[in-house]
Coordinates of C-alpha atoms and ligand atoms in Angstrom, one line a residue:
M1 CA 17.5 -7.4 30.7
E2 CA 17.0 -5.1 27.7
Q3 CA 20.0 -3.4 26.4
A4 CA 20.0 0.1 25.1
L5 CA 20.5 0.3 21.4
N6 CA 23.6 2.0 20.1
K7 CA 22.9 5.4 18.6
S8 CA 22.6 5.3 14.8
Y9 CA 23.5 1.6 14.7
W10 CA 21.6 1.3 11.4
K11 CA 24.3 3.6 9.8
T12 CA 27.3 1.9 11.3
K13 CA 26.4 -1.8 11.2
S14 CA 25.5 -4.1 8.3
L15 CA 21.9 -5.5 8.4
V16 CA 23.4 -9.0 8.5
D17 CA 25.1 -8.1 11.8
F18 CA 22.0 -6.7 13.5
S19 CA 21.0 -8.4 16.8
T20 CA 17.4 -9.5 17.0
E21 CA 16.6 -6.5 19.1
E22 CA 18.2 -4.1 16.6
W23 CA 16.3 -5.8 13.7
E24 CA 13.0 -5.6 15.4
A25 CA 13.6 -2.0 16.4
L26 CA 14.2 -1.0 12.8
C27 CA 10.6 -1.4 11.8
D28 CA 9.0 2.0 11.7
G29 CA 5.5 0.7 12.5
C30 CA 3.9 2.2 9.4
G31 CA 1.7 -0.9 8.8
K32 CA 2.0 -0.5 5.0
C33 CA 3.3 -4.1 4.5
C34 CA 0.1 -5.4 6.2
L35 CA -2.1 -4.1 3.3
H36 CA -3.2 -6.3 0.5
K37 CA -1.6 -5.8 -2.9
I38 CA -2.7 -6.7 -6.4
E39 CA -0.1 -8.1 -8.8
Y40 CA -0.9 -8.2 -12.5
A41 CA 0.4 -11.4 -14.0
D42 CA 0.9 -10.0 -17.5
T43 CA 2.9 -6.9 -16.5
G44 CA 4.2 -7.7 -13.1
E45 CA 2.8 -4.3 -11.9
I46 CA 1.8 -4.1 -8.3
E47 CA -0.9 -1.9 -6.8
Y48 CA -1.5 -1.3 -3.2
T49 CA -5.0 -1.3 -1.6
N50 CA -6.1 0.1 1.7
V51 CA -7.5 -3.3 2.7
A52 CA -5.7 -4.5 5.8
C53 CA -4.8 -7.9 7.2
T54 CA -7.3 -9.1 9.8
L55 CA -4.6 -8.9 12.5
L56 CA -3.7 -5.2 11.9
N57 CA -4.7 -2.9 14.6
E58 CA -6.0 0.1 12.6
N59 CA -5.1 2.6 15.2
S60 CA -1.7 1.5 16.5
C61 CA -0.8 0.0 13.0
K62 CA 0.8 -2.9 14.9
C63 CA 0.0 -6.6 14.6
K64 CA -2.5 -7.8 17.1
D65 CA -0.7 -11.1 17.5
Y66 CA 2.9 -10.5 16.4
T67 CA 4.3 -13.6 18.1
N68 CA 1.9 -16.0 16.4
R69 CA 1.4 -14.1 13.2
H70 CA 2.9 -16.7 10.9
K71 CA 0.8 -19.5 12.3
K72 CA -2.4 -17.5 11.9
I73 CA -1.6 -15.7 8.6
P74 CA 0.7 -18.1 6.6
D75 CA 1.4 -15.5 3.9
C76 CA 2.5 -12.8 6.4
L77 CA 5.6 -11.3 5.1
V78 CA 9.0 -12.4 6.5
I79 CA 11.6 -9.8 5.9
T80 CA 15.2 -11.2 6.3
T81 CA 18.5 -10.2 4.8
K82 CA 18.0 -13.1 2.4
T83 CA 14.5 -11.9 1.2
I84 CA 14.7 -8.2 1.4
N85 CA 16.0 -7.6 -2.1
K86 CA 13.5 -10.0 -3.6
I87 CA 10.4 -8.3 -2.2
K88 CA 9.3 -6.0 -5.0
W89 CA 6.5 -4.2 -3.3
L90 CA 8.1 -2.9 -0.1
P91 CA 7.2 0.8 0.2
D92 CA 10.0 3.2 -0.4
T93 CA 9.7 4.5 3.1
C94 CA 10.2 1.0 4.7
A95 CA 13.2 1.2 7.0
Y96 CA 14.5 -2.2 6.0
K97 CA 14.5 -1.2 2.4
L98 CA 16.2 2.2 3.1
V99 CA 19.0 0.7 5.2
W100 CA 19.5 -2.2 2.7
E101 CA 19.9 0.5 0.0
G102 CA 22.4 2.4 2.2
K103 CA 20.1 5.2 2.9
D104 CA 19.4 6.9 6.2
L105 CA 16.1 6.8 8.1
Y106 CA 13.6 9.6 7.8
W107 CA 13.2 12.1 10.6
W108 CA 9.9 10.6 11.6
H109 CA 11.4 7.2 12.4
H110 CA 11.2 6.5 16.1
L111 CA 14.9 5.7 16.2
K112 CA 15.5 9.3 15.2
S113 CA 12.6 11.1 16.6
G114 CA 12.5 9.2 19.9
S115 CA 8.8 8.7 19.6
Y116 CA 6.6 6.0 18.1
Q117 CA 4.0 8.7 17.5
S118 CA 6.0 10.6 14.8
V119 CA 5.3 8.0 12.0
H120 CA 1.6 8.8 12.5
D121 CA 2.0 12.6 12.9
A122 CA 4.0 12.7 9.6
G123 CA 1.2 11.0 7.8
I124 CA 3.4 8.0 6.9
S125 CA 1.5 5.3 8.6
V126 CA -1.8 3.7 7.5
R127 CA -3.6 4.9 10.6
G128 CA -7.2 5.9 9.9
R129 CA -6.9 4.9 6.2
T130 CA -7.6 1.2 6.1
I131 CA -10.5 -1.1 6.0
S132 CA -10.2 -4.7 7.3
E133 CA -10.2 -7.7 5.0
D134 CA -13.0 -9.0 7.3
E135 CA -15.3 -6.6 5.5
D136 CA -15.2 -8.9 2.5
V137 CA -14.4 -6.2 0.0
D138 CA -13.3 -6.3 -3.6
L139 CA -9.7 -5.4 -3.6
H140 CA -10.1 -3.6 -7.0
D141 CA -12.4 -1.1 -5.4
H142 CA -9.8 -0.2 -2.9
I143 CA -6.6 0.6 -4.9
V144 CA -4.8 3.6 -3.4
D145 CA -2.0 5.8 -4.7
W146 CA -0.6 7.1 -1.4
I147 CA 2.0 4.4 -1.1
E148 CA 5.2 5.0 -3.0
N149 CA 6.8 1.9 -4.3
E150 CA 9.4 1.9 -7.1
Ligands
SF4_201 S1 6.7 -1.4 5.6 FE1 8.7 -1.9 6.6 S2 8.9 -0.3 8.2 FE2 6.7 -0.3 7.6 S3 5.7 -1.7 9.0 FE3 6.3 -2.9 7.2 S4 8.3 -3.8 7.7 FE4 7.9 -2.1 9.2
SF4_202 S1 -0.2 -11.1 10.5 FE1 0.4 -9.2 11.5 S2 2.3 -8.6 10.7 FE2 1.5 -10.1 9.3 S3 0.4 -9.0 7.7 FE3 -1.1 -9.4 9.3 S4 -1.1 -7.6 10.7 FE4 0.8 -7.6 9.4

């Protein structure tokens, strides 16, 4: 049976103490981490593109096969408490990054707003802004500047 999440648990618990349910619920559903990035070997600079993984549902911004994602897409990101501070390209709005840095979630996060729709209404998610990698595009033609990443 599912248990109700404690109110504001992300502010009172350490990430390492999250239950699986709390960990999964922290994702805001923005879909930004499912976009292809370009990393320049000489500078280490990273640019985002709007080219999405084949498994990203462009409307819901959720994975079409979350359970089997790592079997189907071997380089699908795995965020854990061991890897989170090593992933340079996570967007600044990513809930895992925010909580790891001791910050609060934004108002549009479903854990605050009570709705999975608010991440879309606030213009934070990738809904309506992506093209699938199945289109066989050149990533360099699809660099975008609407994802903030320090
Ligand atoms: S960027 Fe972070 S919050 Fe957004 S979908 Fe990816 S893991 Fe979830
Ligand atoms: S497999 Fe799913 S979770 Fe992983 S990058 Fe693709 S759409 Fe995102």
